[in-house]
Short mmCIF file of C-alpha atoms and ligand atoms in Angstrom, two decimals:
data_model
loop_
_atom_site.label_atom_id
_atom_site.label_comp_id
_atom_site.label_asym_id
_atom_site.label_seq_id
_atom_site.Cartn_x
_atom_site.Cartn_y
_atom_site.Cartn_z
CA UNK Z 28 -9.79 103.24 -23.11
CA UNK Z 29 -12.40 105.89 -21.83
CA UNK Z 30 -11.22 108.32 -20.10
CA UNK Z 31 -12.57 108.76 -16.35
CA UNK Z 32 -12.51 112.57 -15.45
CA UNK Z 33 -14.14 113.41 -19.39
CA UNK Z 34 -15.87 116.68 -20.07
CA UNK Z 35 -19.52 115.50 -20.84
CA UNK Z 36 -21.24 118.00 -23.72
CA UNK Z 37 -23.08 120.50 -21.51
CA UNK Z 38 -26.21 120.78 -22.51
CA UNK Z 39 -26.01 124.88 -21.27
CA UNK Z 40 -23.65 126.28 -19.10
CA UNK Z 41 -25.37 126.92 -16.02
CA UNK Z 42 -25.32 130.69 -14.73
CA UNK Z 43 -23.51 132.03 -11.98
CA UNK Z 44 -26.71 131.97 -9.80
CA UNK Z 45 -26.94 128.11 -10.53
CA UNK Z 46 -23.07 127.58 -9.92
CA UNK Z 47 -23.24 129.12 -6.43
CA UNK Z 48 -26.63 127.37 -5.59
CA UNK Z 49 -24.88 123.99 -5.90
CA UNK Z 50 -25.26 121.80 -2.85
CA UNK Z 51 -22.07 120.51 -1.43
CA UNK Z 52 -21.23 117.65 0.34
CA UNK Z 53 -17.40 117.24 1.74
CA UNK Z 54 -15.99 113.82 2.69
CA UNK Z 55 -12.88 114.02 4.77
CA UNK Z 56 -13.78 117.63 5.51
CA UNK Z 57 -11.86 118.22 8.87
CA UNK Z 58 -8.35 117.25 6.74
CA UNK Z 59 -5.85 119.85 4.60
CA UNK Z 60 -8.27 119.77 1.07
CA UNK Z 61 -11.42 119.80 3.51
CA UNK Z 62 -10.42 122.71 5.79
CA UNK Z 63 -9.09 124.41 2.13
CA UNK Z 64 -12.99 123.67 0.58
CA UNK Z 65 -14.97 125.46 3.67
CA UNK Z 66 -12.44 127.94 3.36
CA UNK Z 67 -13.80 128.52 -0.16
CA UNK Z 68 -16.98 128.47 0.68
CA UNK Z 69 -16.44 130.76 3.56
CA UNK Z 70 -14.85 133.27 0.50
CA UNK Z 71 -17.94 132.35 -1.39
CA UNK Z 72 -20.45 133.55 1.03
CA UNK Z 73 -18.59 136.35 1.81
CA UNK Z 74 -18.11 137.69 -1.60
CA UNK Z 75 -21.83 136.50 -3.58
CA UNK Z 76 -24.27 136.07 -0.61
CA UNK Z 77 -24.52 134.19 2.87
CA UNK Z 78 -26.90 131.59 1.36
CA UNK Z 79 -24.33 130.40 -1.48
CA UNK Z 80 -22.47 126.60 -1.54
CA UNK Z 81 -25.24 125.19 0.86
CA UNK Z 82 -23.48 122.23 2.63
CA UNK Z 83 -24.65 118.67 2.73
CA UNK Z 84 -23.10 116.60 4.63
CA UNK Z 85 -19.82 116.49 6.48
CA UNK Z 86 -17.88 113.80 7.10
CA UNK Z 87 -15.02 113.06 9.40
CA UNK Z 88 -13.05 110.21 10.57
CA UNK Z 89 -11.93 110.74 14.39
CA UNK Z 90 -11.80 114.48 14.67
CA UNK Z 91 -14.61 114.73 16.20
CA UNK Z 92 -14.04 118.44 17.78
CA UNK Z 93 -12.78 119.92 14.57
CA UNK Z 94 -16.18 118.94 13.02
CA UNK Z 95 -18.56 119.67 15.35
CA UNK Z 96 -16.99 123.51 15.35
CA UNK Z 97 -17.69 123.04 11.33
CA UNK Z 98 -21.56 121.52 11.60
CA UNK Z 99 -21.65 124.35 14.00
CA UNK Z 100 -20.72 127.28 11.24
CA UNK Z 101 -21.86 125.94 8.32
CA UNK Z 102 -25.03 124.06 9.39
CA UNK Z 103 -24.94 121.21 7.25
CA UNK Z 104 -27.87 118.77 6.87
CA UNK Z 105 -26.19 115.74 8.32
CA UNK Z 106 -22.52 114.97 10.09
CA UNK Z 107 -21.05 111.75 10.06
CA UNK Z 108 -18.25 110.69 12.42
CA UNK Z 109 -16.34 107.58 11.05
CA UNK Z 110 -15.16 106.44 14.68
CA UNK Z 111 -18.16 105.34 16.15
CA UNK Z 112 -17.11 105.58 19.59
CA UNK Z 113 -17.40 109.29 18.80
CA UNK Z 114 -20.92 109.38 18.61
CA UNK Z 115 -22.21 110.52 21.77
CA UNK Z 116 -19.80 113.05 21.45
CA UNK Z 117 -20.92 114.16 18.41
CA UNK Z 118 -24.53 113.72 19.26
CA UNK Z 119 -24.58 115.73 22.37
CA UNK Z 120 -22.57 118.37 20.76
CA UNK Z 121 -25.30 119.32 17.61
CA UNK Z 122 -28.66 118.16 19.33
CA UNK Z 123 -31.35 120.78 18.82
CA UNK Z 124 -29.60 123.23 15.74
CA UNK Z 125 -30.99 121.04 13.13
CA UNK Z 126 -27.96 118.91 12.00
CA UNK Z 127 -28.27 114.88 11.90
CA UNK Z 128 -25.77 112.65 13.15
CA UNK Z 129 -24.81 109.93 12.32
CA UNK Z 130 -20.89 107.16 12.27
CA UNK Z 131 -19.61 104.56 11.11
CA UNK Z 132 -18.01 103.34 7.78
CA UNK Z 133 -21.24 103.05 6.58
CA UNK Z 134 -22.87 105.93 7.42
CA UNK Z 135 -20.04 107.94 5.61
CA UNK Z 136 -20.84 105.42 2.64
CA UNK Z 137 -24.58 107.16 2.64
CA UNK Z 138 -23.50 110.73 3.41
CA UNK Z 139 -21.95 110.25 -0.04
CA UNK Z 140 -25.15 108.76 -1.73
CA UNK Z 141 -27.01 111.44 -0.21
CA UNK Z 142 -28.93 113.90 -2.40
CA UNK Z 143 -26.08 116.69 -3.13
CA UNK Z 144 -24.71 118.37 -6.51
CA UNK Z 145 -21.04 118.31 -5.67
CA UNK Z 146 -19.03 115.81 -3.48
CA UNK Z 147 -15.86 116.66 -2.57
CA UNK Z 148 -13.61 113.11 -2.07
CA UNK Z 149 -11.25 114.51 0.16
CA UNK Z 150 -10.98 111.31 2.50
CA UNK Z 151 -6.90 109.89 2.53
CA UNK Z 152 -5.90 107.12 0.76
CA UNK Z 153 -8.12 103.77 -0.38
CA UNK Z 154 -10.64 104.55 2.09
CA UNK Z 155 -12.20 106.65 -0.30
CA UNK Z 156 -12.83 104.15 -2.75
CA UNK Z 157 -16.59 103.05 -1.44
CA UNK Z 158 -18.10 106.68 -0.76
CA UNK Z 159 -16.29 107.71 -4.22
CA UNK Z 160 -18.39 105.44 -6.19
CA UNK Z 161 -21.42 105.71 -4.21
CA UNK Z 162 -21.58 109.73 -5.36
CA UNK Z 163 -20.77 108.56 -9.16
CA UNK Z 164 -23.70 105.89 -8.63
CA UNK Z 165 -25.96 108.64 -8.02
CA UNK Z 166 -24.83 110.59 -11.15
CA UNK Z 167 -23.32 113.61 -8.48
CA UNK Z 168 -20.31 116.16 -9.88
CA UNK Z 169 -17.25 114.14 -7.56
CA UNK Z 170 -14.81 116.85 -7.35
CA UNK Z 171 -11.66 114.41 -6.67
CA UNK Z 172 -8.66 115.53 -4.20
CA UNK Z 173 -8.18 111.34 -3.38
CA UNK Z 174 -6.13 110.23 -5.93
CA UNK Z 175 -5.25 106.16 -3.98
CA UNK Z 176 -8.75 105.37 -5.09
CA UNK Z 177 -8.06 105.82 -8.91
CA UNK Z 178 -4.87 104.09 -8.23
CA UNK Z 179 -6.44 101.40 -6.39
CA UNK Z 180 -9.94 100.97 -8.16
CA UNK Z 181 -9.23 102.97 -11.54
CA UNK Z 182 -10.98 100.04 -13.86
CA UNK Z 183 -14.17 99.55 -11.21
CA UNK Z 184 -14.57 103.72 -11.74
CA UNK Z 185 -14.39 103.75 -15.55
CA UNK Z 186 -17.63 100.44 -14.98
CA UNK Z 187 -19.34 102.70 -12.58
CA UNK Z 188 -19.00 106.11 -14.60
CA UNK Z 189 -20.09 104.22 -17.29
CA UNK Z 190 -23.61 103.20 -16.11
CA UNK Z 191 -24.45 106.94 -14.34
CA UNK Z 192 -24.46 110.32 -15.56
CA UNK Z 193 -21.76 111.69 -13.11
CA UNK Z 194 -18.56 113.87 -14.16
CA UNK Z 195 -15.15 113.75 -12.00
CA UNK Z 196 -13.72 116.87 -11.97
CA UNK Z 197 -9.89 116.22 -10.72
CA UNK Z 198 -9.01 118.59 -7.41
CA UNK Z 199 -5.13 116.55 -7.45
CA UNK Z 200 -3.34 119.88 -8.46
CA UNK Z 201 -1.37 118.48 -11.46
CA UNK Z 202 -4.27 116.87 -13.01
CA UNK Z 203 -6.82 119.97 -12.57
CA UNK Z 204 -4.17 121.85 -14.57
CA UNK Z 205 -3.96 118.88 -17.54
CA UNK Z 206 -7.93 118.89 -17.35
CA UNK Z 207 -8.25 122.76 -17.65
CA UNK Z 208 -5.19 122.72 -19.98
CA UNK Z 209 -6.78 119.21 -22.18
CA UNK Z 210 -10.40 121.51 -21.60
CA UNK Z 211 -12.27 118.88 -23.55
CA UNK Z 212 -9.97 118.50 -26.97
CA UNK Z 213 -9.07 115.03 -28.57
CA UNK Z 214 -6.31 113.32 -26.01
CA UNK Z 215 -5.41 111.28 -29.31
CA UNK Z 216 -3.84 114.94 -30.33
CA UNK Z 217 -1.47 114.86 -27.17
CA UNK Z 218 2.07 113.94 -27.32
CA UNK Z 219 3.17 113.86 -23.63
CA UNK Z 220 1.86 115.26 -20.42
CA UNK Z 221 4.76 116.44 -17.74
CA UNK Z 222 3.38 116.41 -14.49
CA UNK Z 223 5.69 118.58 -12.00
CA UNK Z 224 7.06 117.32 -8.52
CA UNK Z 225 8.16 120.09 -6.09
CA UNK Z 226 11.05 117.72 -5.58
CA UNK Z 227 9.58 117.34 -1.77
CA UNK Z 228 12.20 118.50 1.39
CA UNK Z 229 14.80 116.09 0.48
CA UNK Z 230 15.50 116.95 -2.91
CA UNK Z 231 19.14 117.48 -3.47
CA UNK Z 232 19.73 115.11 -0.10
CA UNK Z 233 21.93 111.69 -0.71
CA UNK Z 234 20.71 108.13 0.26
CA UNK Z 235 22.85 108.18 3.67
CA UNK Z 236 21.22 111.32 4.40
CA UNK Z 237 18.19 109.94 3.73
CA UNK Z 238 18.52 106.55 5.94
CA UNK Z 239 17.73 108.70 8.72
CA UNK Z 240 14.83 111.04 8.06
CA UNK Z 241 12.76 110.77 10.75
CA UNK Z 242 8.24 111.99 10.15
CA UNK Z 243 8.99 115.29 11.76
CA UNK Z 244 11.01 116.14 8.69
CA UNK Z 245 9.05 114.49 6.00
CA UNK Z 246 6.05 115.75 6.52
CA UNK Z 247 7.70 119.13 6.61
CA UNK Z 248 6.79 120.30 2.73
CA UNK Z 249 8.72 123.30 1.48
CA UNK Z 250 5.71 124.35 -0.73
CA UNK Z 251 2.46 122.68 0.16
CA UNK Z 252 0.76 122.31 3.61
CA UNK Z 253 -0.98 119.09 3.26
CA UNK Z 254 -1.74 115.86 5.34
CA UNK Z 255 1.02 113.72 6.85
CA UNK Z 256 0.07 110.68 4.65
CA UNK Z 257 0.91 112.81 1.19
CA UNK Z 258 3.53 115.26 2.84
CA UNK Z 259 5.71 111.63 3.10
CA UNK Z 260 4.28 110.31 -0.30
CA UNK Z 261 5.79 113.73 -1.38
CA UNK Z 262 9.14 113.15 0.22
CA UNK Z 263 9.40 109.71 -1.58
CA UNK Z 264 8.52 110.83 -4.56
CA UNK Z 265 5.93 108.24 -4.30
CA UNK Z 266 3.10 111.04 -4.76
CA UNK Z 267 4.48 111.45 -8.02
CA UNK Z 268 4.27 107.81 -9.24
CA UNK Z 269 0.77 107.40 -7.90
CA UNK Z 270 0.15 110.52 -9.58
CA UNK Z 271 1.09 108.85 -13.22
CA UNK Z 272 -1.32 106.11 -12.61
CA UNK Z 273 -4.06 108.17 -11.93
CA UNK Z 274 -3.44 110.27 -14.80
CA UNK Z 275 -3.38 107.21 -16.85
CA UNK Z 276 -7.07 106.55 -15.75
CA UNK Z 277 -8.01 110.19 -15.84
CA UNK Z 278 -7.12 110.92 -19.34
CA UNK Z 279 -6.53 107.24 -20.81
CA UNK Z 280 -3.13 108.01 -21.42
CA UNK Z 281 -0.46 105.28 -21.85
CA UNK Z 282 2.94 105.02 -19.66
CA UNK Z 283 4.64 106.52 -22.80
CA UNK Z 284 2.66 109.18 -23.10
CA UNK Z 285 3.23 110.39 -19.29
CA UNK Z 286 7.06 111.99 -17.56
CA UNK Z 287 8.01 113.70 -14.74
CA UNK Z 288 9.83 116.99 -14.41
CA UNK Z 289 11.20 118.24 -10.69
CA UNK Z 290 9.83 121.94 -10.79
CA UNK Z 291 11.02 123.03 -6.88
CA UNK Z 292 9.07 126.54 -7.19
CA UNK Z 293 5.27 124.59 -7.62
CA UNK Z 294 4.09 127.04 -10.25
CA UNK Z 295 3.83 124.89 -13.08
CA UNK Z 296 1.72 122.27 -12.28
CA UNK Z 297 1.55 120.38 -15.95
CA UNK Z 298 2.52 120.64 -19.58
CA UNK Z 299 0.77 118.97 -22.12
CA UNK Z 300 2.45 118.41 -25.82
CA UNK Z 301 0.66 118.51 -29.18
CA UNK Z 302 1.76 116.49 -32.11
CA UNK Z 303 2.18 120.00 -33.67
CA UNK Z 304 4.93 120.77 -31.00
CA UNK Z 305 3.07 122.97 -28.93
CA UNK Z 306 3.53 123.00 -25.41
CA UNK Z 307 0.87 124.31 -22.98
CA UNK Z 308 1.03 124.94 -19.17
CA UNK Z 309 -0.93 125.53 -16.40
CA UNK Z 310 0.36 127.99 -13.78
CA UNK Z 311 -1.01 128.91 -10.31
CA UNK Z 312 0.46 129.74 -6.87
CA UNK Z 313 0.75 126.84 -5.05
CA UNK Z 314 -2.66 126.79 -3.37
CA UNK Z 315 -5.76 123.86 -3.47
CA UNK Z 316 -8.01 126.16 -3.19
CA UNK Z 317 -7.47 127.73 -6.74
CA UNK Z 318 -7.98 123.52 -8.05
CA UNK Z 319 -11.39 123.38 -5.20
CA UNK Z 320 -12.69 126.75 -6.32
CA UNK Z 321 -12.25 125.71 -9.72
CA UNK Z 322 -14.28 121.89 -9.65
CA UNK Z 323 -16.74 124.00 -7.49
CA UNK Z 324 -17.96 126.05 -10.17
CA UNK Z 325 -16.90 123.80 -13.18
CA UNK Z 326 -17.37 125.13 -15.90
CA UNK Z 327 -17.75 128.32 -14.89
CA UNK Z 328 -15.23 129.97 -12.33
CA UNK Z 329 -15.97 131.97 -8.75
CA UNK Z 330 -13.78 134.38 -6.57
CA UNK Z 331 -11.33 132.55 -4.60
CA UNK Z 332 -9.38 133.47 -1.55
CA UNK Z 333 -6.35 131.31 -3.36
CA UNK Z 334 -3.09 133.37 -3.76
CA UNK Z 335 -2.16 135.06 -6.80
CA UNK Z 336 0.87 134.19 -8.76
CA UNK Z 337 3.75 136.75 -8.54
CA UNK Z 338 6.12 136.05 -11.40
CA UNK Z 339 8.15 139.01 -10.75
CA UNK Z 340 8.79 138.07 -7.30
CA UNK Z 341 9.96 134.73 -8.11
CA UNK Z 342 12.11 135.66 -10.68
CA UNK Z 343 12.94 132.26 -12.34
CA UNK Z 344 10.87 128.54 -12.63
CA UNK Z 345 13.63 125.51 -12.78
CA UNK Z 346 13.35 122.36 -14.22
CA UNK Z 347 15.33 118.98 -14.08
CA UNK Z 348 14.92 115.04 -14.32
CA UNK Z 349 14.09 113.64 -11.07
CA UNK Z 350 16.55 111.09 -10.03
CA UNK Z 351 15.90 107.55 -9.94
CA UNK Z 352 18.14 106.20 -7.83
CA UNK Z 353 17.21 108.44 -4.68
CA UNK Z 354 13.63 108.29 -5.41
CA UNK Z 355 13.17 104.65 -6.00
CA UNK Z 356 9.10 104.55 -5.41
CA UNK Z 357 8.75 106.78 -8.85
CA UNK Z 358 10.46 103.90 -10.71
CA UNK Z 359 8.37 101.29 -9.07
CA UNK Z 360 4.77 102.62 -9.52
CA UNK Z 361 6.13 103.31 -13.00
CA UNK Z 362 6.59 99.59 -13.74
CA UNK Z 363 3.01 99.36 -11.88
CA UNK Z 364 1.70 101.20 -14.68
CA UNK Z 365 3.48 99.91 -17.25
CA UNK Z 366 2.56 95.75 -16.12
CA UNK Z 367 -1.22 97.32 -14.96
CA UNK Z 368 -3.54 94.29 -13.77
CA UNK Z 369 -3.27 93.72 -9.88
CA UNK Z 370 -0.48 95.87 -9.05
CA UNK Z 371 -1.83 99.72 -8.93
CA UNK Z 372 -4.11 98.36 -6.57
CA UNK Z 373 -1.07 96.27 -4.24
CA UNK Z 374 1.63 99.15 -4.41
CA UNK Z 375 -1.05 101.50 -3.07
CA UNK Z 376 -2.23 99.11 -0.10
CA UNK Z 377 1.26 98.52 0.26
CA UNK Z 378 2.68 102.38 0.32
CA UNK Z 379 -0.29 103.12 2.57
CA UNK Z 380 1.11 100.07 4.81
CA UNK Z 381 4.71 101.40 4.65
CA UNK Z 382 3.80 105.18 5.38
CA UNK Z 383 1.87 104.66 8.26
CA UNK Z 384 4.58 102.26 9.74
CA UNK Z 385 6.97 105.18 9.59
CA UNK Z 386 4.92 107.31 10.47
CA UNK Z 387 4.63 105.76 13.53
CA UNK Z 388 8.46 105.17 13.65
CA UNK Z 389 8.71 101.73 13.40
CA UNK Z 390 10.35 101.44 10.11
CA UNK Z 391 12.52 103.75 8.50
CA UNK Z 392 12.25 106.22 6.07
CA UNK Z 393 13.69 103.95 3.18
CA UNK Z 394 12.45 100.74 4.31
CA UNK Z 395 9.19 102.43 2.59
CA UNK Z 396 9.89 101.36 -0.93
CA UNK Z 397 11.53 98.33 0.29
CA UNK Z 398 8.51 97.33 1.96
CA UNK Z 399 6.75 98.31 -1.60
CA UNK Z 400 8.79 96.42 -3.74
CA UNK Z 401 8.57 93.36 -1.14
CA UNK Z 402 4.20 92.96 -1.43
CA UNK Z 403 4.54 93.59 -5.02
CA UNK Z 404 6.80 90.75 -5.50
CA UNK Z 405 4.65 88.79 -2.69
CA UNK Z 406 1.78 89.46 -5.00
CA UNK Z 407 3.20 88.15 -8.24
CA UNK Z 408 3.93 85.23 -6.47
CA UNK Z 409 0.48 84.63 -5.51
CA UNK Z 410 -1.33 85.55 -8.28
CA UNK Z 411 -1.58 86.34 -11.65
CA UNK Z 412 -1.34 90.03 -12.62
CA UNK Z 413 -5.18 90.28 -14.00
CA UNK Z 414 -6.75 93.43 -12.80
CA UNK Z 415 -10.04 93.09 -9.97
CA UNK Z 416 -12.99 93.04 -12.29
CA UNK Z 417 -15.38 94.48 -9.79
CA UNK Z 418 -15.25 96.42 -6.43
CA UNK Z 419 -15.55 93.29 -4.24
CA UNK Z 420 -12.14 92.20 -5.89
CA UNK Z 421 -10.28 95.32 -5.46
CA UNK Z 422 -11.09 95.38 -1.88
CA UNK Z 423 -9.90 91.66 -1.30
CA UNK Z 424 -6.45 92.65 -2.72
CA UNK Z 425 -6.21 95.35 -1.00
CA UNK Z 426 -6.87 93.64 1.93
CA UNK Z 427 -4.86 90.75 1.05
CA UNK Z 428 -1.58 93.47 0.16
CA UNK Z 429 -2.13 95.07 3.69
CA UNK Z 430 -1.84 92.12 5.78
CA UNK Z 431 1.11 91.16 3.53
CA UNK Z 432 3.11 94.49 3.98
CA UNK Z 433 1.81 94.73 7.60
CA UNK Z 434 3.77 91.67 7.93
CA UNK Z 435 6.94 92.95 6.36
CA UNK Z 436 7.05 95.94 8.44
CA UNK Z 437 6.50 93.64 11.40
CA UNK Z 438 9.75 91.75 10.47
CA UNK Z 439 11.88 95.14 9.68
CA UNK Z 440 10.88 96.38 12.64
CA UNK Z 441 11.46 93.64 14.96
P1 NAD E 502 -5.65 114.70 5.59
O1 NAD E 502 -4.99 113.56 6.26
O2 NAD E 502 -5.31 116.08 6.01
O3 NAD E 502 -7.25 114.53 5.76
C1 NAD E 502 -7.90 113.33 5.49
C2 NAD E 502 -9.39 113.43 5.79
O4 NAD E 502 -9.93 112.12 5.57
C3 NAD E 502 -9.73 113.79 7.24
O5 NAD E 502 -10.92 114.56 7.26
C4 NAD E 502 -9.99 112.44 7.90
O6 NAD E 502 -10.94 112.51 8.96
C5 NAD E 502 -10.56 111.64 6.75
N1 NAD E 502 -10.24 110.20 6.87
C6 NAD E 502 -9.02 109.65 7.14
N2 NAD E 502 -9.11 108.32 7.16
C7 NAD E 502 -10.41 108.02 6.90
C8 NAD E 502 -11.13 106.79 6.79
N3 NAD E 502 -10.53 105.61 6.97
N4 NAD E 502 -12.44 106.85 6.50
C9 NAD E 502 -13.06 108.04 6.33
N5 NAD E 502 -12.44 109.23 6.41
C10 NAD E 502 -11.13 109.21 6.71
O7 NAD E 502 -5.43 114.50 4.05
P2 NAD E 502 -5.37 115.61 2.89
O8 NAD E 502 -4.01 116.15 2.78
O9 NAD E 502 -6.52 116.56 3.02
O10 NAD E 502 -5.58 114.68 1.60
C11 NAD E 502 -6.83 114.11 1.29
C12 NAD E 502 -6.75 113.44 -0.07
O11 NAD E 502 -6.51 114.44 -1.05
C13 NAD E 502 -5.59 112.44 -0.19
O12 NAD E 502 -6.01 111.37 -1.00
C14 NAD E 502 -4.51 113.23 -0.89
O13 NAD E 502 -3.65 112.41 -1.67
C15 NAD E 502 -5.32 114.14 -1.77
N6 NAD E 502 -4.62 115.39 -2.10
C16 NAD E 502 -4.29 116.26 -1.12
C17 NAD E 502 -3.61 117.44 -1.42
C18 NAD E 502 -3.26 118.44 -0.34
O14 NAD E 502 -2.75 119.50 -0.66
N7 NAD E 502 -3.51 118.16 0.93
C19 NAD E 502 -3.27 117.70 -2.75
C20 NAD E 502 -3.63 116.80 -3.74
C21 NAD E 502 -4.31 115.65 -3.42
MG1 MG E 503 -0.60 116.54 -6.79
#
């Protein structure tokens, strides 16, 4: 299996002056990892020059305010609202400073097929899919936050990396650390990667606790300030599973070869094991824009406003096995890994389903892997487990898993 976010030979490595000329394009940029990435580049212009990190193209889904205050700063070629009844807005907002505008799924579809050096996927969940592979069409850097995409549609990226000359740099903090940690050397060397949960805010809570969690507190993350959509994936431990498939497809490593540790400080973000016993880890304050800064400049590295780690004042890093039984969703994307074929693809539709039913409060908090486990079974039923050849087939069964899960929600809720 080839490996999706490989480190091509570089034929030099470019200079600073050519790492902070790159053109940048940010899909999703008015969420957490976008607001992080103009931060960056704010820190970038500040620090090396006002011209550096030119922007694109910005692209937004209904926050239409939030990124017409961006086009406004950053003056970016073109900004594309995915809510199309946003457009005048939008429009009327940026006429006469020089910035196109444009909405609609589709036009978010070009902004990523637009001439640019860098895109940064930070669009939530299998949305991303479409404008991902557009920017790896083109042979563009895709510095990857969106990690439902790989879950979703890992197979149809290996095809498309295949036939372009793109690299995917991984922004998902765990799997920026395994890439910087792997930096290139023979995967066949490695005897397990750990990737590290934070645990999430209901760590050390029991299942009757847990019946009753309502979205205020599980989007409330004790370490990372992030979207609602992964603040719950987070609290389910569901992040984490996801998080094992797309490693699988970033580093074409089998199930065995992946584990979890619960790490509640966030410091150490992977370890990877050699045959030889060594054990190497990646360490950073828990910040995205130390991971952003870093696919940025890949393979070089530029200032960053990130925060510094501060060993001292934490005193001591923890470690312990997650547990299964309280976090059923780990356990059930692990068996998605482990069977592969269809089901990646139908436990993300589905978990994307399930979280924004609770979300909206009108299934519980643990209904969410029930309502999982339900589609996936739904899906067996229907079908055998072969994995979508092509992107036409991994957007039917995504559809297909939504409408089934949408329908299980329906009946919990009812
Ligand atoms: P967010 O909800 O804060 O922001 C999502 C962005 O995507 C927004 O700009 C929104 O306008 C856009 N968007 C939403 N739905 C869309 C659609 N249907 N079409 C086009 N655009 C759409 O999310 P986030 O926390 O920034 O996370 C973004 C991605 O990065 C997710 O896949 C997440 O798993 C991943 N990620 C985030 C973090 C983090 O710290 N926030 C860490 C690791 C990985
Ligand atoms: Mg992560």
């Amino acid at each position: 299996m080839i490996p999706i976010a490989a480190t091509r030979p570089q034929a030099s490595v470019p200079d600073l002056a050519g790492v902070l000329a790159r053109r940048i394009t940010i899909l999703g940029s008015t969420g957490s990892i976008g607001i992080s990435t103009l931060d960056v580049i704010r820190h970038a212009r500040a620090k090396y020059g006002e011209g550096v990190l030119p922007v694109t193209a910005l692209t937004a889904q209904s926050n239409v305010k939030m990124l017409i205050e961006q086009a406004r700063a950053v003056r970016p070629q073109l900004a594309v609202i995915g809510d199309e009844t946003l457009y005048p807005e939008l429009r009327a907002a940026l006429v006469g400073i020089g910035v196109e505008t444009a909405a609609g799924r589709g036009a978010i579809i070009d902004a990523a097929s637009r001439s640019s050096d860098v895109v940064m996927v930070a669009i939530m969940g299998a949305a991303a899919i479409e404008p991902a592979i557009a920017a790896i069409a083109r042979s563009a850097t895709v510095a990857l936050a969106n990690k439902e995409c790989v879950v979703a549609a890992g197979g149809v990226f290996r095809e498309a990396l295949a036939r372009s000359n793109a690299a995917v740099i991984p922004v998902d903090s765990e799997h920026n650390a395994v890439f910087q940690v792997l930096n290139g050397g023979d995967a066949g060397e490695v005897e397990r990667v750990t990737l590290t949960a934070s645990g999430g805010p209901f760590r050390e809570w029991t299942l009757e606790r847990m019946e009753a969690v309502t979205p205020e507190q599980a989007v409330a993350h004790p370490n990372w300030s992030m979207g609602a959509k992964i603040s719950v994936d987070s609290a389910t431990l569901m992040n984490k599973g996801l998080e094992l498939i797309e490693a699988h497809f970033l580093f074409a490593l089998p199930s065995q070869k992946l584990d979890v540790l619960v790490h509640p400080q966030s410091v150490v973000h992977c370890l990877v094991t050699y045959e030889d016993g060594s054990t190497l880890a990646h360490l950073s304050a828990p910040d995205m824009r130390t991971p952003i800064s870093f696919a940025l400049a890949w393979p070089r590295r530029i200032n960053s406003p990130s925060r510094k780690l501060d060993l001292p004042a934490l005193g001591q890093l923890q470690f312990h096995t997650p547990s299964p039984e309280r976090f059923p969703c780990l356990n059930i994307a692990l068996d998605c890994l482990r069977s592969g074929g269809l089901a990646p693809t139908i436990l993300n539709a589905a978990n994307e389903v399930a979280v924004g039913a609770f979300l909206g409060k009108r299934i519980g908090f643990l209904d969410i892997p029930r309502v999982v486990e339900a589609t996936l079974e739904e899906g067996a039923r229907a079908s055998r487990n072969e994995a979508p050849s092509d992107l036409y087939g991994v957007l039917h069964i995504d559809a297909r898993a939504r409408t089934v899960a949408g329908e299980i929600c329906g009946r919990i809720s009812a």
